[in-house]
XYZ file of C-alpha atoms in Angstrom:
490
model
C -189.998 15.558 53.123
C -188.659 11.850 52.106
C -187.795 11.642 48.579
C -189.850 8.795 47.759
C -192.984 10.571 49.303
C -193.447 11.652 45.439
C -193.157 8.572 43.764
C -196.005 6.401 42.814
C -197.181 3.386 45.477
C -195.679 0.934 42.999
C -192.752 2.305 43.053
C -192.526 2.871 47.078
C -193.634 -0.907 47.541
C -190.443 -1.854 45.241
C -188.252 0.428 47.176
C -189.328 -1.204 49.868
C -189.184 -4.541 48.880
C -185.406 -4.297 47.717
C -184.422 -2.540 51.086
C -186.222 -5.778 52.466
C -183.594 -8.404 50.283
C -180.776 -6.007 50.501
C -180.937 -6.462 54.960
C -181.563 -9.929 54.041
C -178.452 -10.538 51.540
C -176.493 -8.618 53.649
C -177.599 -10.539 57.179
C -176.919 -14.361 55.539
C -173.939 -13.121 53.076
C -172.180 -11.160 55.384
C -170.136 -12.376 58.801
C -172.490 -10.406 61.171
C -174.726 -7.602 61.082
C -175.339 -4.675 64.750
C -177.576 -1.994 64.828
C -176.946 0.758 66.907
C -179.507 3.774 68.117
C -179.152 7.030 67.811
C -177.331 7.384 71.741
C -175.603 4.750 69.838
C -176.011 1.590 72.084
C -176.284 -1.058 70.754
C -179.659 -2.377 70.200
C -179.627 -5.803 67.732
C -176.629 -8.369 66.641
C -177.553 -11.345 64.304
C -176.445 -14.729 64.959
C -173.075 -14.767 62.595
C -172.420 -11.654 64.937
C -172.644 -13.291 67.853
C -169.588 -15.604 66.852
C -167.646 -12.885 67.872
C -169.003 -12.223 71.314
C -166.063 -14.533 73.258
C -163.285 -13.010 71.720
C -164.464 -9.686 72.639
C -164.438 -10.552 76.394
C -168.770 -11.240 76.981
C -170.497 -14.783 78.049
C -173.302 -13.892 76.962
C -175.698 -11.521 74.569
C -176.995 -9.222 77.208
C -173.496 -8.655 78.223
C -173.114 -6.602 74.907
C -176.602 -5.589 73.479
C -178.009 -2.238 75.147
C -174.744 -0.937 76.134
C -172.905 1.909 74.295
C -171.674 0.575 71.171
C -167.580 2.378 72.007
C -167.803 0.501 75.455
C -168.289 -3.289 73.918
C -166.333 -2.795 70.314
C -162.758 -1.318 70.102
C -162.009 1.246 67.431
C -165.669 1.495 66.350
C -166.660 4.067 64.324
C -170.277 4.202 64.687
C -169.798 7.633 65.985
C -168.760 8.898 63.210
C -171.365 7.877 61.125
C -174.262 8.837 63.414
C -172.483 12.627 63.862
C -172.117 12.615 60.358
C -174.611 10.750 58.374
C -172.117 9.598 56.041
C -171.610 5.981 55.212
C -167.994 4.247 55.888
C -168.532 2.108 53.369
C -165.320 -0.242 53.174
C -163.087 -0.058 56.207
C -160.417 -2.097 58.237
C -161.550 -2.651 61.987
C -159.071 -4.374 64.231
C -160.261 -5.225 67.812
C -159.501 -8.369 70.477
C -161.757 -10.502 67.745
C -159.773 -10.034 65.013
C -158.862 -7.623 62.290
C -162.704 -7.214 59.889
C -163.267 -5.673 56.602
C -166.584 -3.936 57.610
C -169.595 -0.946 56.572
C -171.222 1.383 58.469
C -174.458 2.759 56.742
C -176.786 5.224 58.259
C -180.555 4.470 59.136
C -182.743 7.642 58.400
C -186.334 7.687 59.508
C -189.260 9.084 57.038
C -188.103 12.660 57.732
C -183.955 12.115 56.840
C -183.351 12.141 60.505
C -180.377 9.536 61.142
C -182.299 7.548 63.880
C -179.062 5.063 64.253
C -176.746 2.942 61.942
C -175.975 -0.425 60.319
C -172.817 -2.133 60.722
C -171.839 -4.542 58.354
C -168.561 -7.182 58.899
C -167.915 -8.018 55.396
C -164.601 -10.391 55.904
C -163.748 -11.442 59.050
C -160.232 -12.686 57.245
C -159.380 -9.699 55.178
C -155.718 -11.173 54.622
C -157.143 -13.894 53.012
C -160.162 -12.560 50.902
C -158.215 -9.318 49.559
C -154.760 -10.594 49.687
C -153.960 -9.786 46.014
C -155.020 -6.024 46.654
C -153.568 -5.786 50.070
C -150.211 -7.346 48.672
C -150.292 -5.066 45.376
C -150.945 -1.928 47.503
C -148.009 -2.806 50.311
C -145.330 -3.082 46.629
C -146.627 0.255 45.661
C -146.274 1.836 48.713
C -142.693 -0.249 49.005
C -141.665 0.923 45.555
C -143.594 4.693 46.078
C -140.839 5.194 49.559
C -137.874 3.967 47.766
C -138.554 6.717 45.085
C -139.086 9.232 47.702
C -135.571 8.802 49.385
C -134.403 8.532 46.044
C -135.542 12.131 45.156
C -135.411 13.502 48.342
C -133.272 16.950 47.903
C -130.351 16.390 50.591
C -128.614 19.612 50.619
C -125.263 17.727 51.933
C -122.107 19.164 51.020
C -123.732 21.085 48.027
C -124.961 18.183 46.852
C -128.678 17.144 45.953
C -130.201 13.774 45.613
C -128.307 12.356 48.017
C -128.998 8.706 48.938
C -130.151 7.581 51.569
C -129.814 3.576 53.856
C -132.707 1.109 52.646
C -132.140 -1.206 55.643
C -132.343 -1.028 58.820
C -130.907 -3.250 61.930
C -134.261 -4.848 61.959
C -133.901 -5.896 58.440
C -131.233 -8.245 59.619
C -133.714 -11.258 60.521
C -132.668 -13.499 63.600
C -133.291 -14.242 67.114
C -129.832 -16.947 67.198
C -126.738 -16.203 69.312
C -124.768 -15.717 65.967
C -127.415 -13.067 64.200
C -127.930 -11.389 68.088
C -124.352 -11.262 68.301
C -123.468 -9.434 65.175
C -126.144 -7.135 65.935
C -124.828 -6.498 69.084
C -121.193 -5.820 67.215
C -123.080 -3.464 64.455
C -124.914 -1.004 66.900
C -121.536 -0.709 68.429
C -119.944 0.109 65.092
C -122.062 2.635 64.362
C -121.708 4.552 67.518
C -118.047 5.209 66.405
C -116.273 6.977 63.064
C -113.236 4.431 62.685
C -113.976 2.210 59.344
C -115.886 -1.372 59.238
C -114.797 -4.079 58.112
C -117.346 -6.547 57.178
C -116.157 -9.952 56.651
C -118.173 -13.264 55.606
C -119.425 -15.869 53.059
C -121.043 -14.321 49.768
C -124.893 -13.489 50.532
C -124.839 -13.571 54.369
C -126.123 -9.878 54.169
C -122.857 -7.813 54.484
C -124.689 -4.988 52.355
C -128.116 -5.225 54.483
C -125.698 -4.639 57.599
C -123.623 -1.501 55.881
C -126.849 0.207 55.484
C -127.528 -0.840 59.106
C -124.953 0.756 60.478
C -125.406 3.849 58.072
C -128.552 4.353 59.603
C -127.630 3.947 62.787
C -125.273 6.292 63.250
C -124.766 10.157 63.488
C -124.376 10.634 59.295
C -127.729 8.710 59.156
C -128.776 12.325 57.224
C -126.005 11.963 55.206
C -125.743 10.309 51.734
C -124.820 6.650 51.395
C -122.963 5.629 48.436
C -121.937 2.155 47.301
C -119.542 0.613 45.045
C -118.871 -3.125 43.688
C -115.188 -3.371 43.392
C -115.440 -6.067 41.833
C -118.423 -5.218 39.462
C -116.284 -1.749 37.882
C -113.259 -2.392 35.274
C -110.019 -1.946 36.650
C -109.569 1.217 34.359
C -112.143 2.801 35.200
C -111.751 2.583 39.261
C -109.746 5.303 39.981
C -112.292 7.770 38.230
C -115.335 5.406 39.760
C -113.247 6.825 43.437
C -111.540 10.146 43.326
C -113.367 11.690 40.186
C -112.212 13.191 37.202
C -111.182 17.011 36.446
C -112.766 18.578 33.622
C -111.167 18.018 30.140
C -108.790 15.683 32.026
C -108.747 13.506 28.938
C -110.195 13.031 25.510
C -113.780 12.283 25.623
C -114.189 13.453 28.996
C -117.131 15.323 30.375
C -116.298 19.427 30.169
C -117.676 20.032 33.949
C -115.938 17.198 35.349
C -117.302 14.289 37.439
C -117.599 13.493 41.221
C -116.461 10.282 42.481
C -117.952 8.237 44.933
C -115.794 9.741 47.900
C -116.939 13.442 46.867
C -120.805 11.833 46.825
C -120.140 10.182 49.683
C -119.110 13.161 51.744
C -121.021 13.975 55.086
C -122.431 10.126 55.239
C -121.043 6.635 54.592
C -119.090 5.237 51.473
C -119.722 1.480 51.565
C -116.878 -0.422 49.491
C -117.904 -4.018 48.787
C -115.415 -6.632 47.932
C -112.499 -4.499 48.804
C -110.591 -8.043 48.422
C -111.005 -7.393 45.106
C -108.886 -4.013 44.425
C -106.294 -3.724 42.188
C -102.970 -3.371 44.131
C -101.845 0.018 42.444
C -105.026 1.543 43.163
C -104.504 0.491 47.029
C -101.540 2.942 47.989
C -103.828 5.795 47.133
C -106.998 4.394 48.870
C -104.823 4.224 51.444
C -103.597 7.905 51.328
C -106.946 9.079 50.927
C -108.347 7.485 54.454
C -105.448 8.602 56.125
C -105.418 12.165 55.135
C -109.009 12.867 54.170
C -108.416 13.710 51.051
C -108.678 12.703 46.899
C -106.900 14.450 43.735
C -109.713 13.412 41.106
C -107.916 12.240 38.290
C -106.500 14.488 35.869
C -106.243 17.302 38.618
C -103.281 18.264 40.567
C -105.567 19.672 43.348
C -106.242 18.116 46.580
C -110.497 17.979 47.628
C -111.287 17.522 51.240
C -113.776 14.946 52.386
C -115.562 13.432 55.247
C -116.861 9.974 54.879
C -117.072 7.165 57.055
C -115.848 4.241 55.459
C -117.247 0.449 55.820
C -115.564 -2.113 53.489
C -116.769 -6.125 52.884
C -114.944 -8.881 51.522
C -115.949 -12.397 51.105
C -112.302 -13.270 50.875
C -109.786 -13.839 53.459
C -107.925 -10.592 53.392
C -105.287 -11.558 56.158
C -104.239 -14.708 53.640
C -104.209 -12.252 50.589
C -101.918 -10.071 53.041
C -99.699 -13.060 53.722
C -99.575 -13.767 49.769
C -98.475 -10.111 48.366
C -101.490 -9.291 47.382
C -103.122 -7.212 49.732
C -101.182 -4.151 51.261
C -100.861 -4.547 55.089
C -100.478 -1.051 55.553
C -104.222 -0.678 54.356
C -105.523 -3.984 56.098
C -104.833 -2.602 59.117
C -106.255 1.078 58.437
C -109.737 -0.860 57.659
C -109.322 -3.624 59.782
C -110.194 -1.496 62.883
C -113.975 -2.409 63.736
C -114.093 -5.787 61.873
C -117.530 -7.761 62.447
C -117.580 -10.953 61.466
C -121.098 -11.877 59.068
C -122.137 -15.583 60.236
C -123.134 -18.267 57.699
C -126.499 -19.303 57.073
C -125.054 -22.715 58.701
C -123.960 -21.164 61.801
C -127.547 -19.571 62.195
C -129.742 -22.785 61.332
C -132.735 -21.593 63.656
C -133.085 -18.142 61.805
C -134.323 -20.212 58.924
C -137.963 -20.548 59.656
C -138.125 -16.674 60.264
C -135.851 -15.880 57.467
C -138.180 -17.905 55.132
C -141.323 -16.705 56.437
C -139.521 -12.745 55.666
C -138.442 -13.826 52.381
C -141.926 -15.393 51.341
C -143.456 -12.187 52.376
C -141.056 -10.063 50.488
C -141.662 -12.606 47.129
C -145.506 -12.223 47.678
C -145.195 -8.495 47.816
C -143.541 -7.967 45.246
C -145.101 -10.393 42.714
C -148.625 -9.580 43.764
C -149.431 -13.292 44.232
C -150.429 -15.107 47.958
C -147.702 -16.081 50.199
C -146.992 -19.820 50.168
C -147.495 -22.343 53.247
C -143.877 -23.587 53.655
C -144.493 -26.821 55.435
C -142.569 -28.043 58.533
C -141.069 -30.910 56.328
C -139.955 -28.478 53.970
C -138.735 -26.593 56.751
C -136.723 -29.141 58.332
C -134.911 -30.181 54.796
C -134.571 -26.390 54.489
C -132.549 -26.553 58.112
C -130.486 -29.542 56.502
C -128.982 -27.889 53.574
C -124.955 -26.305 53.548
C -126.426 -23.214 52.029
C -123.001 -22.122 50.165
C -124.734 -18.918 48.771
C -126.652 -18.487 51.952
C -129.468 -16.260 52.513
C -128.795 -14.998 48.531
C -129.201 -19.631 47.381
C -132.037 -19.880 50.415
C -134.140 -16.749 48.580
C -133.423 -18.394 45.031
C -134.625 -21.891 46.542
C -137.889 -20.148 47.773
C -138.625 -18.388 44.418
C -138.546 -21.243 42.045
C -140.382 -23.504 44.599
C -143.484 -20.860 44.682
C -143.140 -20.179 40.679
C -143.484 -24.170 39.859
C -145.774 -24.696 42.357
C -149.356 -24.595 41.915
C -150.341 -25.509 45.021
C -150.749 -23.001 48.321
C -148.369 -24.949 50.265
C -144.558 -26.622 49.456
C -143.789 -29.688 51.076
C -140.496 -31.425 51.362
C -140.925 -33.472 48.168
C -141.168 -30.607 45.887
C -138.086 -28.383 47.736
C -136.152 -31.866 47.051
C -136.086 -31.482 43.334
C -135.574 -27.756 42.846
C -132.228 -28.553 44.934
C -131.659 -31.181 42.770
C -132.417 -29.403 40.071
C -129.783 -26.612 40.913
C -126.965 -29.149 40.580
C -126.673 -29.560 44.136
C -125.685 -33.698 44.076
C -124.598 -33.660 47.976
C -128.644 -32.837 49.464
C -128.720 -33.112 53.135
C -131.266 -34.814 54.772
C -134.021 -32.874 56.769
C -132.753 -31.894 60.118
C -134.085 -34.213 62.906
C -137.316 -32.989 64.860
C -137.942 -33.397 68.509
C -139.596 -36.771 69.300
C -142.527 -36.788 71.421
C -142.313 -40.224 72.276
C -138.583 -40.332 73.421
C -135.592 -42.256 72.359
C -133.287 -44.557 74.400
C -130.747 -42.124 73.870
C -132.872 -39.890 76.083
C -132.967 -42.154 78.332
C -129.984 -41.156 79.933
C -129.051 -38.699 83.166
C -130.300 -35.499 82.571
C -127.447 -33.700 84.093
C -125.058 -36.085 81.525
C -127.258 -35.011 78.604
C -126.711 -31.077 79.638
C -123.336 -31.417 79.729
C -123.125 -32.996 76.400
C -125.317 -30.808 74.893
C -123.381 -27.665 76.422
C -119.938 -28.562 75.111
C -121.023 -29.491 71.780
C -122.208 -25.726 71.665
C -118.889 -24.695 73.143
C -117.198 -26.325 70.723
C -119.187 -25.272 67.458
C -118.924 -21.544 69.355
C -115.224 -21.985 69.057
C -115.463 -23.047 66.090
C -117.324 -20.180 64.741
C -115.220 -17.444 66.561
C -111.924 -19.093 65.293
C -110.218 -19.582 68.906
C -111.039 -16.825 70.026
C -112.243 -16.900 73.909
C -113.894 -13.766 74.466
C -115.410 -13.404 71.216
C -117.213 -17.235 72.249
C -118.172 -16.014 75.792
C -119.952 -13.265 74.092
C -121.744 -15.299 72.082
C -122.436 -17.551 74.286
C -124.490 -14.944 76.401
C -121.400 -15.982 79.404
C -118.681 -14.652 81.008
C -114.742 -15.515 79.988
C -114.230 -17.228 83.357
C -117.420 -19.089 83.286
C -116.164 -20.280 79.587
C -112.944 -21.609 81.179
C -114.543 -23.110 83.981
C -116.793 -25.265 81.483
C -114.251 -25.939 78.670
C -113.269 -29.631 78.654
C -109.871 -28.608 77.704
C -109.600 -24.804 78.067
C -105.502 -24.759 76.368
């Protein structure tokens, strides 16, 4: 028996009346309304529904109304409901048309019997309408994985709560010869156990790549463990490495503490700004990567390890060498697999994608919408020297979307941020294409190829230091075909 059998006529005619304006709020409020039967086929579409129709692949209405509801929409879910007789009340479709915020609801005759069901495309632009909650729910589930790896139990060398990469190859963003190129170099890297050595400008992403290559390799299981050389008191680095035996001084912890090799044992030990290490403490770094081995201090035993080791430096380690201040013994032990980080100059055609990433990331984790960077901001953007590289072009981004109130940044506003930073020498916006076409186009085409090919040469040579083969590579040719095309190839 229906429920509302037993309720008064008054009271059926207002039931009735407010399904009535419910279908009708719902048809004129909504982006399109089917109805489907109970073989499910569809059987009805309103006219914001019919929008739709082209980008599902139909001409025309009876293309899609009396056919089977699964053979017309993708992904649909109308089955469900009609099987069921359970409402889907908010959902994410995505089909040819489009990704939808939608409802199903089921349509029961006067007996209860589902007789078919109602289907409901609430947002046809869900990134737009629920941004906020889609962007808050993508940081939790960002922040809920992080503290999954982080507790993860990693039974490693007796060891728990090991920890694990956060990046992986694809977080390096880039589709230029330079980023493909030291891609190329890091998947190589992390096919072998000889150290890294990661070289380049401050905030080119030499951590994002040692996690890379961490995860990469055959110890991707294993722990990795970091340490800022240049961020720990000279004092306190030798315990920071090898450890400390227990009671080995005053003060000291009873058990006794594991360095960062001992941690690092089974997976990677990522030393940043090795430039930066004290030259006594560099003879027995030096000992310990050679014999696979530390004496924690205060101990007079020797611990066995296994790490692989990848080292960074934003300085110029072969000049420190030259100077006294680096031991050449130990440059070369880490200087077997060095990869070479590019600038952000070198790289100039990442920076749309690299701002488009970074935006995201800022929107995610602020829980605000994702700002229009506009292709005049884009093209200053392309301009700039970028001394602090990808680390300056992140800081750029964040206090253009906090002082802006606006949805998009334009060139005008980017201008005085950069000013604002102290930056007195701003380049101008990069050049774009002209559609009408300059006089200096108006030239041989073959000439303007040629010109065009050894100014890369030369800015290839430039960024490989000399060095032929490492150019051909990035280049994409062969060594001979780089001699053959080199102006001058002595």
């Amino acid at each position: 028996m229906n429920p509302t059998d037993s309720l008064p006529r008054d009271a059926q005619s207002i039931l009735e009346l407010a399904a009535r304006s419910m279908f009708g709020l719902f048809a004129s409020a909504s982006e399109g309304m089917m109805l489907v039967d109970r073989q499910a086929r569809v059987v009805w579409i309103n006219d914001q529904y019919k929008r739709f129709l082209p980008a599902l692949g139909f001409a025309h209405e009876d293309e899609f109304v009396g056919h089977p509801v699964s053979a017309v929409v993708q992904n649909t879910q109308m089955h469900q409901v009609l099987e069921t007789g359970k409402p889907i009340l908010i959902d994410l479709l995505t089909n040819r048309a489009g990704t939808f915020v939608v409802s199903r609801i089921p349509l029961r005759d006067s007996a209860g019997v589902v007789i078919g069901a109602l289907g409901i495309v609430l947002f046809d632009q869900p990134e737009t309408h629920l941004q906020p909650l889609i962007a808050k729910f993508s940081l939790l589930q960002r922040d809920l994985d992080e503290a999954r790896r982080e507790l993860a139990v990693q039974r490693i060398g007796g060891k728990q709560g090991a920890r694990q990469s956060k990046y992986t190859l694809a977080s390096f963003v880039g589709t230029s010869a330079a980023a493909v190129e030291v891609k190329r170099q890091a998947r190589r890297a992390a096919q072998s156990s000889s150290p890294v050595l990661l070289l380049g400008e401050t905030g080119t992403g030499k951590e994002l790549l040692a996690h890379a290559i961490h995860a990469l390799s055959h110890r991707a299981q294993g722990p990795f463990v970091g340490v800022n050389i240049a961020a720990v008191p000279d004092t306190l680095l030798e315990a920071e490495f090898f450890g400390v035996a227990p009671g080995a001084y005053t003060g000291a912890d009873r058990k006794g503490r594991d360095g960062k090799f001992k941690l690092a044992d089974g997976g990677t030990l990522f030393l940043d700004e090795i430039g930066d290490m004290p030259q006594g403490l560099q003879a027995k770094l030096l000992r310990a990567l050679q014999e696979g081995e530390i004496e924690p201090l205060g101990s007079n035993r020797l611990v066995p390890f296994d790490a692989r080791v990848v080292a960074a430096t934003s300085r110029d380690l072969a000049a420190l060498v030259r100077e006294g201040k680096f031991r050449e013994d130990l440059f070369y032990r880490l200087n077997v697999l060095p990869i070479r980080v590019p600038s952000l100059r070198e790289r100039r055609s990442d920076i749309p994608a690299l701002v488009e990433s970074l935006s995201e990331d800022m929107a995610l984790r602020s829980g605000s919408a994702q700002p229009e960077v506009l292709p005049d901001a884009l093209a200053l953007l392309a301009g700039q020297k970028w001394r602090g590289n990808i680390r300056e072009l992140r800081n750029v981004l964040e206090q253009a979307a906090l002082s802006c109130d606006l949805p998009s940044i334009d060139a005008a506003q980017l201008e005085k941020i950069l000013r604002g930073s102290g930056l007195e020498d701003i380049a101008p916006a990069l050049a774009q294409p002209s559609t009408a076409g300059g006089a200096d186009l108006l030239r041989p085409l073959a000439e303007q190829v040629a010109e065009l090919e050894q100014r890369a040469i030369a800015a290839a040579l430039v960024a490989t230091q000399g060095n032929k083969l490492a150019t051909a590579r990035l280049l994409g040719i062969s060594r001979a075909t780089l001699y053959g095309r080199m102006v001058n190839p002595d």
